[in-house]
CSV table of C-alpha atoms in Angstrom, one decimal:
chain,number,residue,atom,x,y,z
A,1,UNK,CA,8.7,22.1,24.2
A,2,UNK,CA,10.3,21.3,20.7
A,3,UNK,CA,7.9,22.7,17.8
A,4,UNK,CA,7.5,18.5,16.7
A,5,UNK,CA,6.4,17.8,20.3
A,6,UNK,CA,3.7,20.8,19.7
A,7,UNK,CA,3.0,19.2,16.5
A,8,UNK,CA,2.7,15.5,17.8
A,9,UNK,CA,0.1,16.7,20.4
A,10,UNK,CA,-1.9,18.6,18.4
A,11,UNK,CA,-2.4,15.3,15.8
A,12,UNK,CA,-3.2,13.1,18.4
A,13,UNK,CA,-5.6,15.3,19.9
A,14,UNK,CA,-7.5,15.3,16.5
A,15,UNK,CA,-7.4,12.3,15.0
A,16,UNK,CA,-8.2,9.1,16.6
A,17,UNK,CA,-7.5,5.1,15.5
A,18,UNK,CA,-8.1,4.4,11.9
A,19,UNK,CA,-10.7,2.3,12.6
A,20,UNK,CA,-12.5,5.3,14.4
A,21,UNK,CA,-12.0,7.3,11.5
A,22,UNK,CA,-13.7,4.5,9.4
A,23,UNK,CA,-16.4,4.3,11.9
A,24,UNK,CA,-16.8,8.0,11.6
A,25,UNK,CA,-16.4,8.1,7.6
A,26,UNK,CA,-19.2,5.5,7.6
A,27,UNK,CA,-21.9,7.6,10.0
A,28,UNK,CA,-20.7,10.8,7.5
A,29,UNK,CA,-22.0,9.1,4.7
A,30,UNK,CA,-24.9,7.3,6.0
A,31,UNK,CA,-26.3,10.8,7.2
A,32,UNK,CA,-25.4,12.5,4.1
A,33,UNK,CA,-27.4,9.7,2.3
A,34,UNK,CA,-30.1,10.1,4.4
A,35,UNK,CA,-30.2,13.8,3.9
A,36,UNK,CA,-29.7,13.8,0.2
A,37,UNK,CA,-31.5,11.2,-1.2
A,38,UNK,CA,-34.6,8.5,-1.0
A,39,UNK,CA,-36.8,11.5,-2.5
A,40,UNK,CA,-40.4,11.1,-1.1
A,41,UNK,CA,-39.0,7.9,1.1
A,42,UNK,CA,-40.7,7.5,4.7
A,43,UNK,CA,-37.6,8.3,6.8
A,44,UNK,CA,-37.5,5.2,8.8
A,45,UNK,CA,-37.8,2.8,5.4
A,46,UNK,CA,-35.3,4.8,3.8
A,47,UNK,CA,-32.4,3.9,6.1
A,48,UNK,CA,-33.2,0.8,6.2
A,49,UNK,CA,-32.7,0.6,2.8
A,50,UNK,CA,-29.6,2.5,3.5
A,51,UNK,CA,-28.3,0.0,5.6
A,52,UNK,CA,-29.1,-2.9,3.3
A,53,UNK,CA,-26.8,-1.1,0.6
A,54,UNK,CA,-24.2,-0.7,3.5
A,55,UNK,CA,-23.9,-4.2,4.0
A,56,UNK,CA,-24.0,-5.4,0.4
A,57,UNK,CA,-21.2,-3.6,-0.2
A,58,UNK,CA,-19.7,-4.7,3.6
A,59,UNK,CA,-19.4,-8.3,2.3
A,60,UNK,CA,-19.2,-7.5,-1.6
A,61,UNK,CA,-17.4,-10.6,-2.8
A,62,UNK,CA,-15.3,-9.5,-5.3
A,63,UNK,CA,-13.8,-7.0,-2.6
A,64,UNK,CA,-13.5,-9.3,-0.3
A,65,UNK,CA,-10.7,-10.9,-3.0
A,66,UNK,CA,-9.5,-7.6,-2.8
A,67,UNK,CA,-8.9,-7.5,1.0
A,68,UNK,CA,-7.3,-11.0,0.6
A,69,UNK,CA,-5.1,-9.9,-1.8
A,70,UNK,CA,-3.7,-6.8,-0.3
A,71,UNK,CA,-3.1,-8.5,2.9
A,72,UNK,CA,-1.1,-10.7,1.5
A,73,UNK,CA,0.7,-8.3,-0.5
A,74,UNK,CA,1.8,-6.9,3.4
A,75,UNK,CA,2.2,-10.2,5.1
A,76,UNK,CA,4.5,-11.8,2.4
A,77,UNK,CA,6.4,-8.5,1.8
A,78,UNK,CA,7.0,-8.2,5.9
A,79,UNK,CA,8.4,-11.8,5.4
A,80,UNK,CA,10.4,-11.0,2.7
A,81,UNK,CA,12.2,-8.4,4.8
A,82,UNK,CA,12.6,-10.5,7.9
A,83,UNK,CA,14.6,-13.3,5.9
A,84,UNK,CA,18.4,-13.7,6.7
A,85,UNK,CA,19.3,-12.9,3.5
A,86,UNK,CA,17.3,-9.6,3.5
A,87,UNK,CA,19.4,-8.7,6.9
A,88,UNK,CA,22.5,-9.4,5.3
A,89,UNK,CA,21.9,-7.2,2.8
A,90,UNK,CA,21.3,-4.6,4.8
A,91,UNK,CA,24.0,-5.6,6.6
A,92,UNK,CA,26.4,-4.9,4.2
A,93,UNK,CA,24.9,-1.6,3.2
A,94,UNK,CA,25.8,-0.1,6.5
A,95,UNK,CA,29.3,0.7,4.7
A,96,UNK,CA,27.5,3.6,3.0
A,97,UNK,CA,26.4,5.5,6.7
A,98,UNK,CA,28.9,7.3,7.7
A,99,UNK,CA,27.2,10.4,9.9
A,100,UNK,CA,23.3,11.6,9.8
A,101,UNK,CA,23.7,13.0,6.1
A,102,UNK,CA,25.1,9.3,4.6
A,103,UNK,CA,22.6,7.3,6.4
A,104,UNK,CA,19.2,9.2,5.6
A,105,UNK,CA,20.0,9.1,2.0
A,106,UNK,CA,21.6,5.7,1.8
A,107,UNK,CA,18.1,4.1,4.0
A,108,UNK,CA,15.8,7.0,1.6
A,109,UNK,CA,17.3,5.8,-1.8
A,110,UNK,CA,17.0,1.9,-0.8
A,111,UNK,CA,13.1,2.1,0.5
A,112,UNK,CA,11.9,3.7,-2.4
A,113,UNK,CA,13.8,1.3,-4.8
A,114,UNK,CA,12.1,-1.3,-2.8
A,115,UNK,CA,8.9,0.2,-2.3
A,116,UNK,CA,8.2,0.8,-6.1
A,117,UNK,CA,8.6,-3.2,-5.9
A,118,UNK,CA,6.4,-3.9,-3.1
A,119,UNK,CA,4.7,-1.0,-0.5
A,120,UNK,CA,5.1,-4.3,2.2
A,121,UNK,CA,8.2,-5.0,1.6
A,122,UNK,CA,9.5,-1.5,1.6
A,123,UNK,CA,7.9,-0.7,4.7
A,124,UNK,CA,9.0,-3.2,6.8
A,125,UNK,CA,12.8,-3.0,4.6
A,126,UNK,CA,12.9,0.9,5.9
A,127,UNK,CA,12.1,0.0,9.6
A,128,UNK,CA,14.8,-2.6,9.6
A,129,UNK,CA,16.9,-0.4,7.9
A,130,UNK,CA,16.4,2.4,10.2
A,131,UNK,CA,16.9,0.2,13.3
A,132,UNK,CA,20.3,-1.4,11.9
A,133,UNK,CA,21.6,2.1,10.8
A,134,UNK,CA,20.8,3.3,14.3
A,135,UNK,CA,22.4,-0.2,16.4
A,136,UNK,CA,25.8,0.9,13.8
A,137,UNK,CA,25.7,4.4,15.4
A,138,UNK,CA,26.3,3.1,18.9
A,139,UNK,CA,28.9,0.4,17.4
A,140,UNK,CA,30.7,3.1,15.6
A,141,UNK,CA,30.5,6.1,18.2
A,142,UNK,CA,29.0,8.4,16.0
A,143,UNK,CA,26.4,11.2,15.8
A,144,UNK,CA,22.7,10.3,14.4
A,145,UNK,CA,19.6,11.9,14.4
A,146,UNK,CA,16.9,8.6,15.1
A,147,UNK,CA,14.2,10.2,14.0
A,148,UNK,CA,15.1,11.2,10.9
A,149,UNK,CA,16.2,8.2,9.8
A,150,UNK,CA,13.2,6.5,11.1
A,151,UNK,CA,11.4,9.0,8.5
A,152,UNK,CA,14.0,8.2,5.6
A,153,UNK,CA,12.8,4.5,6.5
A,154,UNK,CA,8.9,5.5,5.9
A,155,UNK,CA,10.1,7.6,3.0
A,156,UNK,CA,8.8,4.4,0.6
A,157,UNK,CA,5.7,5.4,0.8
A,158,UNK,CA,6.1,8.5,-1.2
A,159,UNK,CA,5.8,6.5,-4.1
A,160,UNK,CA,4.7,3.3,-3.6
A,161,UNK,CA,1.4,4.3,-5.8
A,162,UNK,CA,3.2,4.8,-8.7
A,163,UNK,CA,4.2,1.1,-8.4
A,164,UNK,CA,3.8,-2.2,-9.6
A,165,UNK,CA,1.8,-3.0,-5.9
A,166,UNK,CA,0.0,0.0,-6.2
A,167,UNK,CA,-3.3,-0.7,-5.1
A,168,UNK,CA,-5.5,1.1,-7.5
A,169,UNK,CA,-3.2,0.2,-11.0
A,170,UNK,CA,-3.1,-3.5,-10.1
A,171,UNK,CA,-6.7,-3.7,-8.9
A,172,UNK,CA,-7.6,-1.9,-12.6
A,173,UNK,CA,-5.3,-3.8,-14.6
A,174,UNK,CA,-7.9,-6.8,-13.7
A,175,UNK,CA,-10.1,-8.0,-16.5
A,176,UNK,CA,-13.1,-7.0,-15.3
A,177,UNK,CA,-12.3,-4.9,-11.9
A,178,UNK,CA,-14.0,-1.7,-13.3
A,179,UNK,CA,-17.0,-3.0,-14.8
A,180,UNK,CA,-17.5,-4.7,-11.3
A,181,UNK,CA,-16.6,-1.5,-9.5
A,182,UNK,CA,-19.5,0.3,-11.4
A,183,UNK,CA,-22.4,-1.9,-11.8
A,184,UNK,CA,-25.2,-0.4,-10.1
A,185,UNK,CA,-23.7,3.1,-10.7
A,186,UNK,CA,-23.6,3.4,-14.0
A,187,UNK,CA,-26.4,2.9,-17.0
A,188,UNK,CA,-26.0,-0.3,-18.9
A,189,UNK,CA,-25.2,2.0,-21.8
A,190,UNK,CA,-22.3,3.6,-20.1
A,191,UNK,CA,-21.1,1.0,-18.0
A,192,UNK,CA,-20.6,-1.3,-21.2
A,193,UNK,CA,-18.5,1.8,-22.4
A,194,UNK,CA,-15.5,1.1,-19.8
A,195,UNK,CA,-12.9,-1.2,-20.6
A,196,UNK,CA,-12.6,-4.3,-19.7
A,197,UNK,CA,-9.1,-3.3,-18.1
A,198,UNK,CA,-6.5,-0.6,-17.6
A,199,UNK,CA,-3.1,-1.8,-17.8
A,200,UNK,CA,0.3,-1.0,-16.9
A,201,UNK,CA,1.5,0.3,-19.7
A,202,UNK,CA,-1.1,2.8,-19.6
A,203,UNK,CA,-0.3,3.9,-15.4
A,204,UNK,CA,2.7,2.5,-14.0
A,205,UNK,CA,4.6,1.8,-17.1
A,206,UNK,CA,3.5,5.2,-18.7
A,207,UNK,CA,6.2,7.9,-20.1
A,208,UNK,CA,5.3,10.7,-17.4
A,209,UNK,CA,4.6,7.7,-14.4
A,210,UNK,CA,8.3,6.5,-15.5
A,211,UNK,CA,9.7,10.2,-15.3
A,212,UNK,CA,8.0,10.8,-12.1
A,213,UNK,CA,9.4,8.0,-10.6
A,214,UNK,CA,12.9,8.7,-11.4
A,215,UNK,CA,12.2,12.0,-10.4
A,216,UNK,CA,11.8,11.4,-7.0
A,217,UNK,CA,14.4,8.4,-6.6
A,218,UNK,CA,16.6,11.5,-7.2
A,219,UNK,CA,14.8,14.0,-5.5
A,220,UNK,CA,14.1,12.3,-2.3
A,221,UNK,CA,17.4,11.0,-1.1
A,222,UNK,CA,18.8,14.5,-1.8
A,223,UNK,CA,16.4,16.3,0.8
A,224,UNK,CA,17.1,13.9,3.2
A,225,UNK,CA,20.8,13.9,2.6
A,226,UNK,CA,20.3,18.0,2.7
A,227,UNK,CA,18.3,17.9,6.0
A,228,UNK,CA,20.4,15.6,7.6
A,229,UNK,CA,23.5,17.9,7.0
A,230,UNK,CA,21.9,20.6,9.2
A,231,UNK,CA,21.2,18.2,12.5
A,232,UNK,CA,23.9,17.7,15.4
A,233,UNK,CA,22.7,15.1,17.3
A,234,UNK,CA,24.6,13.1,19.3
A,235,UNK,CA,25.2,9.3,19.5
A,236,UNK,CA,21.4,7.0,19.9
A,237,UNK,CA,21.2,5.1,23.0
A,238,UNK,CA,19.5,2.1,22.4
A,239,UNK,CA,20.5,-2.2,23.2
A,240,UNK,CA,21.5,-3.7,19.7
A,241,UNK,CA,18.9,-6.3,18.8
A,242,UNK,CA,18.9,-9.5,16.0
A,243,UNK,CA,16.0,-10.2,14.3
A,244,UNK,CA,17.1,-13.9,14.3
A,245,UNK,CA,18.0,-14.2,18.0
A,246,UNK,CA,15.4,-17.5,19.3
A,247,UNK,CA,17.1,-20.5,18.9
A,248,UNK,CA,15.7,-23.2,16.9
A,249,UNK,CA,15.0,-26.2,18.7
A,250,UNK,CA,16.3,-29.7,17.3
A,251,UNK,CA,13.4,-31.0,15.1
A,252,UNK,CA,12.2,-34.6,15.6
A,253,UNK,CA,9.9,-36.9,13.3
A,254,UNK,CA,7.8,-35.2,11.2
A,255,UNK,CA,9.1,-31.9,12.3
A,256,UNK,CA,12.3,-32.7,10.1
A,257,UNK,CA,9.7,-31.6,7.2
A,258,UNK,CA,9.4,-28.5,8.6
A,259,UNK,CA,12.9,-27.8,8.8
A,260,UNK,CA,13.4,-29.3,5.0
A,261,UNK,CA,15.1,-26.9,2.9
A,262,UNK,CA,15.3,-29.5,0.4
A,263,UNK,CA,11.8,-29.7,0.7
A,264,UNK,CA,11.1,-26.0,1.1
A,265,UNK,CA,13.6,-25.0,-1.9
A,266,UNK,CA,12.0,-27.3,-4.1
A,267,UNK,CA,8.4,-26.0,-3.5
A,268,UNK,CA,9.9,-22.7,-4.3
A,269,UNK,CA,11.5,-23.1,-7.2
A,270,UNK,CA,8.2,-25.2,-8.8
A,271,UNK,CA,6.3,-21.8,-7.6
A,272,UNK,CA,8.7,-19.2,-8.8
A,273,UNK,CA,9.4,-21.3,-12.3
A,274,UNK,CA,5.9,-21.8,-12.9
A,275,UNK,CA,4.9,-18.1,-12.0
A,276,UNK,CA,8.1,-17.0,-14.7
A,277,UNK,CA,7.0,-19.6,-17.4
A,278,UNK,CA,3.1,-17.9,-17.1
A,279,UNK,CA,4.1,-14.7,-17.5
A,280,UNK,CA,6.4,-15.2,-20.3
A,281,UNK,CA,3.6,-17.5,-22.2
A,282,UNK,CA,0.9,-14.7,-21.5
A,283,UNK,CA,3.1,-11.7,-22.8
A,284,UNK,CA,3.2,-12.4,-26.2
A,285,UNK,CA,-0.8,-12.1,-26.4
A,286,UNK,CA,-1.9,-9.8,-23.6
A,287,UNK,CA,1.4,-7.0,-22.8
A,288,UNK,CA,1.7,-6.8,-19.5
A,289,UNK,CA,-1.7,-7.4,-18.5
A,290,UNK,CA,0.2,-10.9,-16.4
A,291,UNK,CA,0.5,-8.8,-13.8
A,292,UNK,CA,-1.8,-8.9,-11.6
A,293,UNK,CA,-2.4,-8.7,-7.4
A,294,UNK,CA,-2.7,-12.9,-8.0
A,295,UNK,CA,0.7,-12.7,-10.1
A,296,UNK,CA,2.6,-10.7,-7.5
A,297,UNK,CA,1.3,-12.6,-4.7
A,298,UNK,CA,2.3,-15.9,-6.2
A,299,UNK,CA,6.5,-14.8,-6.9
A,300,UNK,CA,6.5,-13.0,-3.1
A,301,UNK,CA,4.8,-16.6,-2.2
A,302,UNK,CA,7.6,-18.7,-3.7
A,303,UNK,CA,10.5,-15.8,-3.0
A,304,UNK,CA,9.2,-15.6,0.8
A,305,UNK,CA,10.2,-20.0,1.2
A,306,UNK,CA,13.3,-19.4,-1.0
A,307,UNK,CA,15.1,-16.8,1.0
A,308,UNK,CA,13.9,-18.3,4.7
A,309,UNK,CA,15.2,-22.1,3.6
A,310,UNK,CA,12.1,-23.8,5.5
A,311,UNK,CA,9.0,-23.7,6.0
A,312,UNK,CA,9.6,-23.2,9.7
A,313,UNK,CA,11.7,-20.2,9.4
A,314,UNK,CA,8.8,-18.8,6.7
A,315,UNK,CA,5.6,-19.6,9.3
A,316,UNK,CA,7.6,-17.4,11.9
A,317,UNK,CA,7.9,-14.8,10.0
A,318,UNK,CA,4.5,-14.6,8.8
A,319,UNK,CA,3.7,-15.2,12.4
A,320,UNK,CA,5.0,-11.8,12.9
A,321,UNK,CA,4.1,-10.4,10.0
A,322,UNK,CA,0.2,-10.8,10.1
A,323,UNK,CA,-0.7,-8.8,13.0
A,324,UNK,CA,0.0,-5.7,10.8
A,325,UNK,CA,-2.7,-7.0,8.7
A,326,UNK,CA,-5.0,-6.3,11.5
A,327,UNK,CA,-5.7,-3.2,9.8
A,328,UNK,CA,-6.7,-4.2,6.5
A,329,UNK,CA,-9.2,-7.2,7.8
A,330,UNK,CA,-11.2,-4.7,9.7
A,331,UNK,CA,-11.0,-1.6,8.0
A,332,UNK,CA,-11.3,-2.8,4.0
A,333,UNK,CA,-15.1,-3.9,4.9
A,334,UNK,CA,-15.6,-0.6,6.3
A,335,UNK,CA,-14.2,1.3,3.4
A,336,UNK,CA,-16.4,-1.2,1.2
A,337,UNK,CA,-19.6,-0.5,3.3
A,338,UNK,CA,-19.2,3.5,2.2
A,339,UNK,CA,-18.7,2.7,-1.3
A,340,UNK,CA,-22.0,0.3,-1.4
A,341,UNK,CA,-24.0,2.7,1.0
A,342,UNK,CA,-22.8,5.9,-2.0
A,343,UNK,CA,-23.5,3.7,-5.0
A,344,UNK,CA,-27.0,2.0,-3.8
A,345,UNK,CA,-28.4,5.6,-2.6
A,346,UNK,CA,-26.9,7.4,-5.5
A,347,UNK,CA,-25.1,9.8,-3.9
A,348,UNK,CA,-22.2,8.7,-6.1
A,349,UNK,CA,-24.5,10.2,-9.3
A,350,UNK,CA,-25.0,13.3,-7.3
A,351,UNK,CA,-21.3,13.7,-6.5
A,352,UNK,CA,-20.0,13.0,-10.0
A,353,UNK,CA,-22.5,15.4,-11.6
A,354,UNK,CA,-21.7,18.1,-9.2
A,355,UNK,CA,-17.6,17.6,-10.3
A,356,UNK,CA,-19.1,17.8,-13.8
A,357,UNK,CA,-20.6,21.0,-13.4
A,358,UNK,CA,-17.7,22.5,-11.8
A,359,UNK,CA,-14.6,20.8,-13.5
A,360,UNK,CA,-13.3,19.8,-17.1
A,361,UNK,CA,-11.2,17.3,-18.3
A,362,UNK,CA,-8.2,18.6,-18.3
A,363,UNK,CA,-8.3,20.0,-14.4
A,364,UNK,CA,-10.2,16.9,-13.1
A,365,UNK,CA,-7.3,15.3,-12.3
A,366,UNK,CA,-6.2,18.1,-10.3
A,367,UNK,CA,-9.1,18.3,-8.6
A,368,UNK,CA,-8.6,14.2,-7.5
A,369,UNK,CA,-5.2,14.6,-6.8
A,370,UNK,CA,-5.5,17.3,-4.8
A,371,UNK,CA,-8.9,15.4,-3.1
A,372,UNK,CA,-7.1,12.0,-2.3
A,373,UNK,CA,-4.5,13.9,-0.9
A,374,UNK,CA,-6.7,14.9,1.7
A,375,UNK,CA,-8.9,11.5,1.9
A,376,UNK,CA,-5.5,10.0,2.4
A,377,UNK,CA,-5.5,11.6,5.9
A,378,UNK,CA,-8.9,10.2,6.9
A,379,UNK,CA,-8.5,6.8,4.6
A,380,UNK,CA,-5.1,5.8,5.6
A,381,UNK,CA,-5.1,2.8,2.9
A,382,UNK,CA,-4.7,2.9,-0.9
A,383,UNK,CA,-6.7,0.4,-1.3
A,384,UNK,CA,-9.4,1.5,0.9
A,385,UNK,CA,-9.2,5.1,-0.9
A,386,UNK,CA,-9.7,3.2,-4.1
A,387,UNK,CA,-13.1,1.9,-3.0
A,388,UNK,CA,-14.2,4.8,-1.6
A,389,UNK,CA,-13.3,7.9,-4.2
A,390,UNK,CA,-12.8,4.9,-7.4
A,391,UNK,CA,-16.1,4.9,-8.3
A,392,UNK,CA,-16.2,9.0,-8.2
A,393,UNK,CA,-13.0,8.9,-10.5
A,394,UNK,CA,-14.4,6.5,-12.9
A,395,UNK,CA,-18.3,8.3,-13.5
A,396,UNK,CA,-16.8,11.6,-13.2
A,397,UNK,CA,-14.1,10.7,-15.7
A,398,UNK,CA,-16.4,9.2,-18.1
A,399,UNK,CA,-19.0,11.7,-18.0
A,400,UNK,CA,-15.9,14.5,-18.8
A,401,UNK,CA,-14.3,12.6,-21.7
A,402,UNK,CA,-11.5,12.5,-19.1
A,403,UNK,CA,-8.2,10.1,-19.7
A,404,UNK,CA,-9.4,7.5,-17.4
A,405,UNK,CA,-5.4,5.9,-17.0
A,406,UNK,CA,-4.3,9.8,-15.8
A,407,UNK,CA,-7.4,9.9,-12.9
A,408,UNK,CA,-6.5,7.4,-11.4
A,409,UNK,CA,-2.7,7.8,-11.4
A,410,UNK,CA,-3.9,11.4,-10.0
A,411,UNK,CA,-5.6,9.6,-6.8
A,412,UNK,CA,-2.1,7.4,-6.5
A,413,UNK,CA,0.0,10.2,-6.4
A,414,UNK,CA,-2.8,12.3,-4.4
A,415,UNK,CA,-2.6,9.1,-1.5
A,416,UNK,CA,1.1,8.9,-1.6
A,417,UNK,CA,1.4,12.7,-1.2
A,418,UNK,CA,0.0,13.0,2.3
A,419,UNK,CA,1.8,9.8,3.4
């Protein structure tokens, strides 16, 4: 048995479904609640209180935005990368893989490009990627490792964080976000001390966020073209497939709506216009606070009709597209729960004072990076991680005089790390 087979068994042995693991992460924190806090509390009223926090923060409204918004961030990113356009570009970029080395940096380079755009649309970009390099393979006759260009294909999410759909910078870039976030965590006193938003300029569009990035659009295609240099693998063996292979059916009546790209191009371009013309207008006065999770949302929106032509072609992508939403519906609520069942019991106080006592501000951010790294394991969502270790960054951060922006770019590069 090949070392990765050993490795394969041993992770599926440990770790269950994510939504177990949320299941699991919720119980951990429900009996560390009831262990640590509620004081002189009987035990019986005191999880019951427990459990009033947990579903407060289970249905917290604003969050619930939140759960919206990176779902659709997914969904209209996975449409994006269905479109025929999108496959003709990759298409034409199978020029550039020529053998194992060519095509794991050529599919590397071109995920994380897209990736730093949008996490969705990277990830579903690298598996079509990956698939089309390997279907040129058997056209071409020649050698390729699958499974390392399959990797090369994930590779996206190595720094996805870092940009402009990361979950935590767009979520804090909201006026608002981290006052919400707090309140019921903080004193009045302190909690009126955050500001009213972090924005880009100070995390995604910082100097040393900037350096990292290019850092790693370098570095990364290099080890994969380096690894793939050592591998002799033979030809794949697998039956080419189109994404576009259903035949439409001739529409009639009201159905020619559907099919419309009249209609559909002219919706799009009212979308994408309008969402250029608001961005430009709020610039001027606000920096780059225009982009929000809304703002990117509304341009994939309009870019996700443009590039399928129709409405019909668009519907059947996000057809396919939603069911790997599935995760975020039933998992962001969980993630939620913890982070109202920590704040309302105070174990988020406890926590944060004992990173007080044992950190400073200057190797804080260490300690989160090095912390969301693992949580990323257990919390497989950026998103989710920012609800559950957010609040911990922000109290902890405050209380230490800590560079708020650098935390939480700490816990983005943290998630990404494990990915």
């Amino acid at each position: 048995m090949r070392r990765s087979d050993r490795l394969i068994g041993v992770l599926r042995a440990v770790l269950p479904s994510p939504f177990t693991i949320a299941i699991l992460l919720s119980l951990l924190a429900f009996a560390l609640a009831l262990l640590l806090t509620g004081g002189e509390k009987p035990l019986g009223g005191h999880a019951l209180d427990l459990l009033g926090h947990w579903e407060r923060g289970l249905w917290d409204p604003p969050l619930l935005v939140f759960t919206m918004q990176m779902m659709l961030i997914l969904v209209l990113g996975h449409a994006i990368a269905l479109s025929r356009p999108v496959e003709a570009l990759i298409d034409s970029l199978l020029r550039f893989c020529r053998d194992t080395p060519s095509s794991a940096a050529t599919v590397t380079l071109l995920t994380v490009l897209v990736s730093l755009f949008n996490w969705g649309l990277g990830l579903v970009f690298g598996a079509i990627f990956a698939r089309k390099v390997a279907e040129h393979a058997v056209r071409r006759n020649f050698g390729l490792n699958y499974g390392l260009i399959g990797a090369a294909g994930y590779s996206g999410l190595l720094v996805w964080h870092g940009g402009i759909s990361g979950s935590a910078p767009i979520k804090v870039a909201e006026a608002g976000h981290l006052k919400a976030l707090m309140a019921g965590s903080m004193s009045p006193e302190a909690l009126a001390g955050l500001p009213e938003r972090i924005g880009f300029e100070q995390t995604v569009f910082s100097p040393a966020n900037l350096l990292l990035c290019a850092v790693l659009v370098l570095l990364l295609p290099a080890v994969m073209f380096l690894l793939g240099r050592k591998d002799r693998s033979g030809v794949p063996h697998l039956r080419p497939s189109s994404l576009h292979s259903q035949l439409e059916g001739k529409p009639h009546g009201a159905e020619r709506l559907d099919h419309s790209w009249v209609l559909a191009g002219g919706i799009a371009a009212v979308i994408l216009i309008y969402g250029a013309w608001s961005a430009l207008s709020k610039y001027p006065e606000q920096g780059l606070a225009f982009i929000t999770p809304n703002a990117i949302n509304l341009l994939l929106f309009g870019g996700a009709i443009a590039l399928h032509g129709n409405f019909h072609r668009f519907l059947a992508a996000v057809d396919e597209a939603i069911g790997g939403a599935a995760g975020i519906l039933v998992q962001f609520p969980l993630y939620f729960g913890i982070m109202g069942l920590m704040k309302g019991s105070g174990l988020v106080e406890q926590f944060a004072q004992f990173v007080v006592d044992h950190a400073t501000a200057g190797t804080y951010p260490l300690f989160t990076f090095l912390s969301a790294a693992v949580v990323n394991v257990f919390v497989p969502s950026g998103g989710g991680q920012w609800a559950v270790q957010g609040p911990l960054i922000m109290q902890a951060g405050q209380a230490l005089g800590m560079d708020l922006p650098k935390g939480i770019m700490a816990m983005a590069y943290g998630d990404q790390l494990t990915n």
